Tab-separated table of C-alpha atoms in Angstrom:
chain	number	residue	atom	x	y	z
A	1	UNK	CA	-18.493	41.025	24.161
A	2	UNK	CA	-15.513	40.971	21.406
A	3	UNK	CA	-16.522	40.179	17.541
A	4	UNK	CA	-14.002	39.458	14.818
A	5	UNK	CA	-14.094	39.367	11.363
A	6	UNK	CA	-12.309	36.641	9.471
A	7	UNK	CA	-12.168	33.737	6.741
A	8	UNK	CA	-14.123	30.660	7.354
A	9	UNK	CA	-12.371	27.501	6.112
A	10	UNK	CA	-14.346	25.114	8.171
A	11	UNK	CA	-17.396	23.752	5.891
A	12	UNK	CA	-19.225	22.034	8.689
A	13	UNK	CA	-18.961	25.261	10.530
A	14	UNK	CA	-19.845	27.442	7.751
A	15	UNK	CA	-22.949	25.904	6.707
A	16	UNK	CA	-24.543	25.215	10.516
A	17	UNK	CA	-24.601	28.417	11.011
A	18	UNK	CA	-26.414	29.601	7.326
A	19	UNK	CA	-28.846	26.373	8.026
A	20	UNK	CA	-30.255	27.694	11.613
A	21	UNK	CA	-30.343	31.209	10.108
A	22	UNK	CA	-33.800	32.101	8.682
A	23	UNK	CA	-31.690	34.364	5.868
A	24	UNK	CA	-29.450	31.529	4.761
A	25	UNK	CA	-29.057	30.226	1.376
A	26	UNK	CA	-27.450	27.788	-1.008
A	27	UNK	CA	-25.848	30.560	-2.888
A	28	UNK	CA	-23.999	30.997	0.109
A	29	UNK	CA	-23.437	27.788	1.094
A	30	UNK	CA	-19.649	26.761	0.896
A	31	UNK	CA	-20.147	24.403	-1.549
A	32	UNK	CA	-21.478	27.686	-3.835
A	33	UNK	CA	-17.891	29.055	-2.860
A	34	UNK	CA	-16.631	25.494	-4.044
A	35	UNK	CA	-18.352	26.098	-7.301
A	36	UNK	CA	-17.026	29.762	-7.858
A	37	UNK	CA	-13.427	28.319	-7.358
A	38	UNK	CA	-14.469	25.887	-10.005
A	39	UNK	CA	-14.751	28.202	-12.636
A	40	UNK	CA	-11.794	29.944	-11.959
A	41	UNK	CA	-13.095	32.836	-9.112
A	42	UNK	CA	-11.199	34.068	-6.138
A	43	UNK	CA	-13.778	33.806	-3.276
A	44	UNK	CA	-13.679	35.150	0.546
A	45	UNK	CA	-15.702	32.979	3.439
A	46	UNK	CA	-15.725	35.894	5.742
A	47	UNK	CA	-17.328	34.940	8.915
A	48	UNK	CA	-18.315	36.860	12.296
A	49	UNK	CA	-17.269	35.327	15.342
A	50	UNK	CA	-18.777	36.799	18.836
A	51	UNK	CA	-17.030	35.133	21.969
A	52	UNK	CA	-15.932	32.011	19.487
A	53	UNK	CA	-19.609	32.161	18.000
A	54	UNK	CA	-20.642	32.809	14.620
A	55	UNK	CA	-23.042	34.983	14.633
A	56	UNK	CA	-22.107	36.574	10.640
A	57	UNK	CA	-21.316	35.399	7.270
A	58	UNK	CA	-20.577	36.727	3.846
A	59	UNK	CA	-19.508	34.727	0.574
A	60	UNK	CA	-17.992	37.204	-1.109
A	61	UNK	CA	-16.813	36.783	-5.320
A	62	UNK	CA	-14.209	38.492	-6.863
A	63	UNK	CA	-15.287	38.878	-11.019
A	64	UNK	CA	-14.281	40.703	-14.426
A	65	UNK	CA	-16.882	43.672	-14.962
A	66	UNK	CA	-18.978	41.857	-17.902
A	67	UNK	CA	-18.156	44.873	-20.291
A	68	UNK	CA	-17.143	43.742	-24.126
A	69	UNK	CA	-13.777	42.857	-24.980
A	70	UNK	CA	-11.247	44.190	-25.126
A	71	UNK	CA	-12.677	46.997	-22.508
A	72	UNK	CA	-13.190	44.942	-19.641
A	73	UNK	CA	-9.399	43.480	-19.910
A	74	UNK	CA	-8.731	47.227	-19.004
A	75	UNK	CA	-11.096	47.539	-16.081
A	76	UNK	CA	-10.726	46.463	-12.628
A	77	UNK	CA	-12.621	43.509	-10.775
A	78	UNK	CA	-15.856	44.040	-8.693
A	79	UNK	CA	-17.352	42.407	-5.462
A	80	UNK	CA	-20.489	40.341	-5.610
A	81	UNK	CA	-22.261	38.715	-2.502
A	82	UNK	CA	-25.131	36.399	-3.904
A	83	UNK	CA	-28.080	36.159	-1.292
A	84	UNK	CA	-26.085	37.117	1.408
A	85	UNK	CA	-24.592	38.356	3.606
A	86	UNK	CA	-26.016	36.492	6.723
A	87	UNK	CA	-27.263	38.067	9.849
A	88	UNK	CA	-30.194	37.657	12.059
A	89	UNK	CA	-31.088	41.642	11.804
A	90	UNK	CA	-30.280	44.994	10.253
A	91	UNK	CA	-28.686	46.964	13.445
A	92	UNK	CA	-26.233	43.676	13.695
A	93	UNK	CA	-23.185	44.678	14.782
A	94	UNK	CA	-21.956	41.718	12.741
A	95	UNK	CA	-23.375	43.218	9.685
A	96	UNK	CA	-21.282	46.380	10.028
A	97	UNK	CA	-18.312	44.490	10.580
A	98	UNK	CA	-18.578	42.165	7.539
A	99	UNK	CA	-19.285	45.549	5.213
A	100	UNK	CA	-16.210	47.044	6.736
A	101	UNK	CA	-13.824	43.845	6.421
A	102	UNK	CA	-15.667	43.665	2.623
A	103	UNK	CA	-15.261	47.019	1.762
A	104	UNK	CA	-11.398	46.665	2.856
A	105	UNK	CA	-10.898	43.575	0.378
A	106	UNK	CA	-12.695	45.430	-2.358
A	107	UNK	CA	-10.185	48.595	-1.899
A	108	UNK	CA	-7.043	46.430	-2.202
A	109	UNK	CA	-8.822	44.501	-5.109
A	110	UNK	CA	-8.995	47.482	-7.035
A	111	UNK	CA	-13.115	46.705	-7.462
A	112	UNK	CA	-15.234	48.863	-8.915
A	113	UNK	CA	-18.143	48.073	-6.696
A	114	UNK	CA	-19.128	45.492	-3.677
A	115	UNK	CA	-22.594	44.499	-4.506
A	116	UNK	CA	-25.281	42.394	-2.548
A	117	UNK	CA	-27.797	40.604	-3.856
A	118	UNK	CA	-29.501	40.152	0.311
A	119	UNK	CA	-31.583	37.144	0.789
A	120	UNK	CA	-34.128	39.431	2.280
A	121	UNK	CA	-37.455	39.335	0.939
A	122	UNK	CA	-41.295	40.790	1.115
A	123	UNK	CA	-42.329	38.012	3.414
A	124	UNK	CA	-39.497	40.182	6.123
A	125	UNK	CA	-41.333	42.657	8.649
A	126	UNK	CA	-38.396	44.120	8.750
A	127	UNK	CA	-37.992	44.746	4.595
A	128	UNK	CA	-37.331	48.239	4.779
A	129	UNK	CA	-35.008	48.513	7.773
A	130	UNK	CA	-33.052	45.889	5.956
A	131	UNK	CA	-32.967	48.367	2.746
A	132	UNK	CA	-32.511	51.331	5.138
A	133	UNK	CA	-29.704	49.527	7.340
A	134	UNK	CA	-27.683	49.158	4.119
A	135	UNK	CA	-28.331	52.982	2.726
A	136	UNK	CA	-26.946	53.658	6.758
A	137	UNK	CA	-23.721	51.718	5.587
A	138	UNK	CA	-23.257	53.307	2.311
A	139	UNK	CA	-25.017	51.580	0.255
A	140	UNK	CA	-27.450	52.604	-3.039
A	141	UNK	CA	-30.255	50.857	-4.435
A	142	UNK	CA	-29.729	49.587	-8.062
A	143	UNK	CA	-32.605	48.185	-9.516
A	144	UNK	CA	-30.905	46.498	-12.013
A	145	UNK	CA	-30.750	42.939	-10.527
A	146	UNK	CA	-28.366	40.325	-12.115
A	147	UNK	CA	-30.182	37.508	-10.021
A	148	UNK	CA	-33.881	37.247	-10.494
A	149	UNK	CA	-35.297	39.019	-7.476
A	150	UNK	CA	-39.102	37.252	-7.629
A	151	UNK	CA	-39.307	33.260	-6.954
A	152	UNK	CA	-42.365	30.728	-6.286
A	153	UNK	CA	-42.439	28.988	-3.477
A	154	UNK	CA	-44.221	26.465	-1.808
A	155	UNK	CA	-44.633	25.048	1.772
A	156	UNK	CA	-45.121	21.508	1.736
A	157	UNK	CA	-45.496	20.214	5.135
A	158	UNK	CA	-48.599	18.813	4.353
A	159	UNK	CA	-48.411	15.280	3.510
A	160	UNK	CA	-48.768	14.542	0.244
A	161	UNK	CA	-52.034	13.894	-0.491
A	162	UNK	CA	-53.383	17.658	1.112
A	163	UNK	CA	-50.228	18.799	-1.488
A	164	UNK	CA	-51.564	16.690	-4.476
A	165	UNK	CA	-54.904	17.982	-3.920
A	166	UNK	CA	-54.070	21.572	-3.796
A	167	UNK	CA	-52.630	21.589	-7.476
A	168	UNK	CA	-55.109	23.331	-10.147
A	169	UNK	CA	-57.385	20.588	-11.577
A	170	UNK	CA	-55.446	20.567	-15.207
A	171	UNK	CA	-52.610	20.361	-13.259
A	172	UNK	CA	-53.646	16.941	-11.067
A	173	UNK	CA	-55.291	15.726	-14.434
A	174	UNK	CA	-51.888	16.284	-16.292
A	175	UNK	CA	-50.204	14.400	-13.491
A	176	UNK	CA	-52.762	10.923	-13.557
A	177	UNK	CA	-52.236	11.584	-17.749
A	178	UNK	CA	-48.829	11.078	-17.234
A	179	UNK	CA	-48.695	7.858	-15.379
A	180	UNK	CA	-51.391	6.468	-17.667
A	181	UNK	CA	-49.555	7.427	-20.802
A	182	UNK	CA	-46.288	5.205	-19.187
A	183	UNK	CA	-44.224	8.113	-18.591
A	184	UNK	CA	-41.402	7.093	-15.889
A	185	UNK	CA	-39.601	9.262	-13.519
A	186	UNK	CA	-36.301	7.709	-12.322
A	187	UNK	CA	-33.080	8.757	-10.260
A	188	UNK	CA	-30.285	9.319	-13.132
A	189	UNK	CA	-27.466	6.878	-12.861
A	190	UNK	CA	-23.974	7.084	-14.589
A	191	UNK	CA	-22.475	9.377	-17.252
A	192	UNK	CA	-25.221	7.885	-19.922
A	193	UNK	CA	-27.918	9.627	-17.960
A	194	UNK	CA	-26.373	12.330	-16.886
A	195	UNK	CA	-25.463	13.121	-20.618
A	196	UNK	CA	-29.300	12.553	-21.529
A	197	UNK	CA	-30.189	15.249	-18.768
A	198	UNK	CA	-27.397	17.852	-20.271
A	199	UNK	CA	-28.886	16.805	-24.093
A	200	UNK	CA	-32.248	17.818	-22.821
A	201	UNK	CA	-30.510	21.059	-21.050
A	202	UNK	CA	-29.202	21.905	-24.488
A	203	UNK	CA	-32.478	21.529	-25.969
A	204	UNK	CA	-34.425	23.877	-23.863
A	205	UNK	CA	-32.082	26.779	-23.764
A	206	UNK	CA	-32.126	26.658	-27.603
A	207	UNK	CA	-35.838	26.803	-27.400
A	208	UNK	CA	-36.120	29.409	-24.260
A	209	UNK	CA	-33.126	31.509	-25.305
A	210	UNK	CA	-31.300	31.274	-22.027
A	211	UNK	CA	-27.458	31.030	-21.019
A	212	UNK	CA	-26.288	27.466	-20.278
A	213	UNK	CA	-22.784	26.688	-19.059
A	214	UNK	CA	-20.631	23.782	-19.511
A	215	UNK	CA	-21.669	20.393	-18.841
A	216	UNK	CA	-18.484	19.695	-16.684
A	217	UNK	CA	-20.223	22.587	-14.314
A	218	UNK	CA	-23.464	20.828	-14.283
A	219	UNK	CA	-21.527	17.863	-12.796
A	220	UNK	CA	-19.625	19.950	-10.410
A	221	UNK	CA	-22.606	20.999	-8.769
A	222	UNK	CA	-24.025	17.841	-9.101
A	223	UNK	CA	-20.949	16.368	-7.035
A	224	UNK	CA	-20.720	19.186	-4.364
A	225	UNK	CA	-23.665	18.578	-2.609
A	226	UNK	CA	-24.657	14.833	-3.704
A	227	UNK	CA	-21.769	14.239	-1.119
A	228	UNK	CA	-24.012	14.240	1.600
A	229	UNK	CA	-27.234	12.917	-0.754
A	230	UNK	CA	-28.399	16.618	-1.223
A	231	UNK	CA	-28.824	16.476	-5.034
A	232	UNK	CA	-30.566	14.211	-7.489
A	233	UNK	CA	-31.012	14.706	-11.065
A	234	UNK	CA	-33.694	13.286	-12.116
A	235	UNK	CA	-35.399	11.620	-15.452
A	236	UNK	CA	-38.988	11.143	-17.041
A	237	UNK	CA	-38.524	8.679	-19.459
A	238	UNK	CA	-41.397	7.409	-21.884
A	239	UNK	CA	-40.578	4.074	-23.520
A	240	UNK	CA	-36.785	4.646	-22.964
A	241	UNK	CA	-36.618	7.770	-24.462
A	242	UNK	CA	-35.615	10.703	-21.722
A	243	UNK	CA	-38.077	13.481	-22.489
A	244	UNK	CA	-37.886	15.802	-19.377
A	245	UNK	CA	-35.134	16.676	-16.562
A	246	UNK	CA	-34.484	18.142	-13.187
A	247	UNK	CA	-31.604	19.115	-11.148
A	248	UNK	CA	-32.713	19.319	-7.145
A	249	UNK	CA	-30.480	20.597	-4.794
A	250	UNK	CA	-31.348	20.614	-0.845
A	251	UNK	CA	-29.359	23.000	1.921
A	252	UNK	CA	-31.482	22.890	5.086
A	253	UNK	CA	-34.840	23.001	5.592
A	254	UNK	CA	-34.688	24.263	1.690
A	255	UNK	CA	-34.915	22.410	-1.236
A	256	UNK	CA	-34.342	24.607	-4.867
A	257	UNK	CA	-35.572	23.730	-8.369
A	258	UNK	CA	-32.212	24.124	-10.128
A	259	UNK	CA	-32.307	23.187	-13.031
A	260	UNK	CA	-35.051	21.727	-15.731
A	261	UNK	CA	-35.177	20.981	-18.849
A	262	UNK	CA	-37.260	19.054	-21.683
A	263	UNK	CA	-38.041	17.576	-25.362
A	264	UNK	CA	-39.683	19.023	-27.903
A	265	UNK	CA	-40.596	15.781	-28.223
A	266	UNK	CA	-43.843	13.978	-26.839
A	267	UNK	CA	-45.113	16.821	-24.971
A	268	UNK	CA	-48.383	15.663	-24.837
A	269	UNK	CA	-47.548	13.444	-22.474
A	270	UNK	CA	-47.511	16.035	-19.926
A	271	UNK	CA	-43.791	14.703	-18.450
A	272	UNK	CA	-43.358	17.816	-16.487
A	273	UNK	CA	-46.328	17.488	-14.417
A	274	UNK	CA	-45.043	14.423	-12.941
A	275	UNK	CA	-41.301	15.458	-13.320
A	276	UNK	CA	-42.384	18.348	-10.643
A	277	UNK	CA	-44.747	16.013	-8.333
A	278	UNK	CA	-41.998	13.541	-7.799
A	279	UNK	CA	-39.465	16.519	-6.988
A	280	UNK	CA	-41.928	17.789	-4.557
A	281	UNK	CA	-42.037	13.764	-2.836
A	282	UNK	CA	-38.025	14.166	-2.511
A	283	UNK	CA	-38.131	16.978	-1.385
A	284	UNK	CA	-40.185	15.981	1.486
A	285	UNK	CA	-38.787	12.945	1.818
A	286	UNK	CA	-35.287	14.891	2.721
A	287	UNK	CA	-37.443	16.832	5.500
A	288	UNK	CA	-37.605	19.885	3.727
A	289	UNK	CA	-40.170	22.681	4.663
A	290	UNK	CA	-39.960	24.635	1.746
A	291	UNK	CA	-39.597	24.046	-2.249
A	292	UNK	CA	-38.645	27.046	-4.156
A	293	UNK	CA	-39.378	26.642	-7.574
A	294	UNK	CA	-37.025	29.360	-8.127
A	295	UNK	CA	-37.342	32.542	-10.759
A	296	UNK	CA	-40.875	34.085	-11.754
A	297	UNK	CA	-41.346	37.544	-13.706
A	298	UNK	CA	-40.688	40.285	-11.812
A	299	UNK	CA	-43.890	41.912	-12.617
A	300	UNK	CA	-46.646	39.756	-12.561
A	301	UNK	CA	-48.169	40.760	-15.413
A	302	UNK	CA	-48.800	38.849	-19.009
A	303	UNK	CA	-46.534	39.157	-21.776
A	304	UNK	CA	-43.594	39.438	-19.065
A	305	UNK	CA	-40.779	37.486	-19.683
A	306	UNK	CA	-40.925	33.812	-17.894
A	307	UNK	CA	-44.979	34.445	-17.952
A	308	UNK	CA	-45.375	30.811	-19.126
A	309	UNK	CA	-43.039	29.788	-16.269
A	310	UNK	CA	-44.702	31.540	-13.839
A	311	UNK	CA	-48.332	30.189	-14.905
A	312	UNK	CA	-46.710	26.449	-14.950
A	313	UNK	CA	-45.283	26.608	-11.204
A	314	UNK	CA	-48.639	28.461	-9.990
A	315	UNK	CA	-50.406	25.194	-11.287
A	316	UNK	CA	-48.519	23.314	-7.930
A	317	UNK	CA	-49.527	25.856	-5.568
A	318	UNK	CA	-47.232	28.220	-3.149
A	319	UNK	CA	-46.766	32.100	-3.143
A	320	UNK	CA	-43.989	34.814	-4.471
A	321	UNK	CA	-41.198	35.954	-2.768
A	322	UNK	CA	-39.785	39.274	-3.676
A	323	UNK	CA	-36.290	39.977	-2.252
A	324	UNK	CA	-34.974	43.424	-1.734
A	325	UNK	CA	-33.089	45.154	-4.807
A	326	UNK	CA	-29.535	44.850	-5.537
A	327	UNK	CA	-27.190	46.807	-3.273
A	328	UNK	CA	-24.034	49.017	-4.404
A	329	UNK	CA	-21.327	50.261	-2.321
A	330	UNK	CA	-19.185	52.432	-5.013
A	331	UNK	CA	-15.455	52.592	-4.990
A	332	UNK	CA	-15.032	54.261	-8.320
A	333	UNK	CA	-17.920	56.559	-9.351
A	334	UNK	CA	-16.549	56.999	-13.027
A	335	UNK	CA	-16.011	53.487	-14.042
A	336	UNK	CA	-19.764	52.349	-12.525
A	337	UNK	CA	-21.819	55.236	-14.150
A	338	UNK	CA	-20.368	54.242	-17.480
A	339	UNK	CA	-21.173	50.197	-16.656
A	340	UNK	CA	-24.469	51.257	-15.954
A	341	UNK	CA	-25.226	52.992	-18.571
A	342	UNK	CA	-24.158	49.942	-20.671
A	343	UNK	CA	-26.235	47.645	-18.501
A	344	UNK	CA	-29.142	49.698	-18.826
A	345	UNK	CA	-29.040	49.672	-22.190
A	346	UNK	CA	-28.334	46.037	-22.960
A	347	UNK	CA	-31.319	45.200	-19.967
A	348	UNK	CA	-33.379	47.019	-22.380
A	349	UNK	CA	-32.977	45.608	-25.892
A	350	UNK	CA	-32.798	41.969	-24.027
A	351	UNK	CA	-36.132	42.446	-21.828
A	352	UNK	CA	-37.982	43.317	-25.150
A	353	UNK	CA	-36.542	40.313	-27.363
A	354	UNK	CA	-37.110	37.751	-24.358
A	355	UNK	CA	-40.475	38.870	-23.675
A	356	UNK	CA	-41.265	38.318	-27.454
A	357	UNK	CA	-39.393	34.660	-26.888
A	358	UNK	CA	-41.612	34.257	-23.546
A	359	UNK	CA	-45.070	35.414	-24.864
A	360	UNK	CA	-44.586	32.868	-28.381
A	361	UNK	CA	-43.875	29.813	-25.900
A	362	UNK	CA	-46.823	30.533	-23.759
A	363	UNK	CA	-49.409	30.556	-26.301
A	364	UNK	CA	-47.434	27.669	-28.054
A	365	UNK	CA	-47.792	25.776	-24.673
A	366	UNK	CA	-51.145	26.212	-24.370
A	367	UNK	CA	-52.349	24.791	-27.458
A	368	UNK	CA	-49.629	22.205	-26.384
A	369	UNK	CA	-50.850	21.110	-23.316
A	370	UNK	CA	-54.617	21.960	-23.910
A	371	UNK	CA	-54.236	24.028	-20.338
A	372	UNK	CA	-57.816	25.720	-19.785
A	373	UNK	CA	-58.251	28.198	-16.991
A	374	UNK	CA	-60.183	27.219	-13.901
């Protein structure tokens, strides 16, 4: 048996494998490389090849250390792996090899750190070998993540109807409200719509305080996968007016909630009831096995931040899936101790402000939506 390390440039190859692996994920897909270039990344496809196989894969991002200017012009790069790497189990030898070929780019980068973010989560029997397999290759836990670690998801092979019926009552009323109140969901079409789903993008992360990025990027990852019909954006419209958004993106058997986004306007309508059932019909429509509704508060507990969130996609039924914490292989001790020092700090004056933010929207969407508890 001889296994090699090196870059993938293949994209059929590259994403066969990560779809018949049960850890692969759209953030390592190679159109999630694609993306990185877009915005101005150097990326490595490094892939593990046994006997002409692949039997290993890492996306691997080269990135400024997110320090304030003009510090981080004076600090070198570090190595992020997003929900990856990809291998079937922890005592891999393809998982040793990637690390090693990783850790080799990261020295003659000059990084600071390689860091994984493994799609590895509670739902794993083999959680903590993962976790000790990566302490084994030099690796320390930082629970610090910079991707939320906690997401709701739902398996939705049953048809539709077993689905519809398994959604909290308030939520299947909300849904019949909407249809009877004329609200329309549609497949966006043209720049016109697609610039009425960034508007209502723009909207929502004033209101919910969170980081949006350009709306160029939006359409980037719009294009990278609708080349094989695994996107839609799509609208609820009421009268004519667009008052709710989502961005779907499928890779596999997967399909992930990636973006949404609505009005302040005619919220009584309950838009985003429907918005989500028709998303769940496209989803399995595409053949997908599981919809992941994406992040939910780390700690379940009330008055965390995305609580309101949380309670929303809960309404549609599913479970939580807790990946494994963030994992750091340190190059240069100084230089990370002081960045996380600054992260912890920051973490901590931005958890308390967004919790405030998260708490006042989920009492405001209560009275809102007139959401009782069964």
């Amino acid at each position: 048996m001889t296994i090699n390390v090196q870059e993938i440039t293949d994209r059929e190859q590259w994403n066969s494998f990560l779809t018949s692996e049960r850890h692969g994920h759209v953030h390592q897909s190679y159109e999630w490389g694609e993306l990185n270039r877009y915005l101005g990344r150097r990326i490595y496809r490094l892939g593990v090849l046994e006997d002409g196989r692949m039997v290993g894969s890492m996306l691997l991002t080269v990135s400024p250390i997110p320090m304030p200017l003009p510090i981080s012009k004076l600090l070198p790069c570090w190595l992020y792996c997003l929900r990856g790497p990809t291998v079937d189990h922890p005592n891999s030898p393809a998982l040793a090899a990637l690390i090693k070929s990783a850790e080799e780019i990261a020295r003659r980068e000059h990084a600071v750190i390689l860091r994984l973010e493994p799609n590895v989560a509670d739902d794993d029997p083999d959680m903590d070998a993962w976790i000790a397999g990566y302490h084994a290759l030099g690796f320390r836990t930082n629970h610090y993540a910079l991707y939320p670690r906690r997401s709701w998801v739902l398996d939705i092979r049953p048809d539709i109807e077993q689905l519809f019926a398994n959604f909290k009552t308030t939520w299947r009323q909300n849904v019949r409200i909407a249809e009877r109140k004329g609200v329309i969901v549609r497949e966006a079409q043209g720049d016109a719509d697609f610039d009425a789903y960034y508007s209502l993008m723009e909207v929502t992360s004033k209101r919910d305080n969170f980081l949006l990025l350009g709306k160029d990027y939006h359409k980037e990852i719009l294009r990278q996968f609708a080349r094989k019909n695994d996107a839609v954006l799509y609208l609820a419209e009421h009268e004519g007016e667009a008052i709710a958004a989502k961005m779907l993106i499928r890779f596999g058997d997967w399909c992930w909630d990636m973006f949404g986004a609505s009005s302040n306007n005619k919220r009584n309508l309950k838009p985003t009831y429907l918005l989500q059932y028709r998303c769940l019909q496209w989803a399995k429509a595409r053949g997908c096995i599981y919809f992941d509704f994406r992040a939910i508060p780390e700690v379940l507990e009330p008055g965390e931040e995305m609580w309101g969130i949380y309670e929303f996609k809960k309404g549609f039924g599913g479970f939580s899936r807790l990946n494994i914490p963030m994992q750091d292989y340190v190059l240069r001790p100084l230089i990370y101790a002081v960045w996380r020092k600054y992260v912890e700090i920051r973490r901590t004056r931005e958890h308390e402000k967004r919790k405030k933010i998260a708490l006042e929207k989920a009492v405001r969407d209560k009275i809102e939506n007139g959401d009782a508890p069964e």
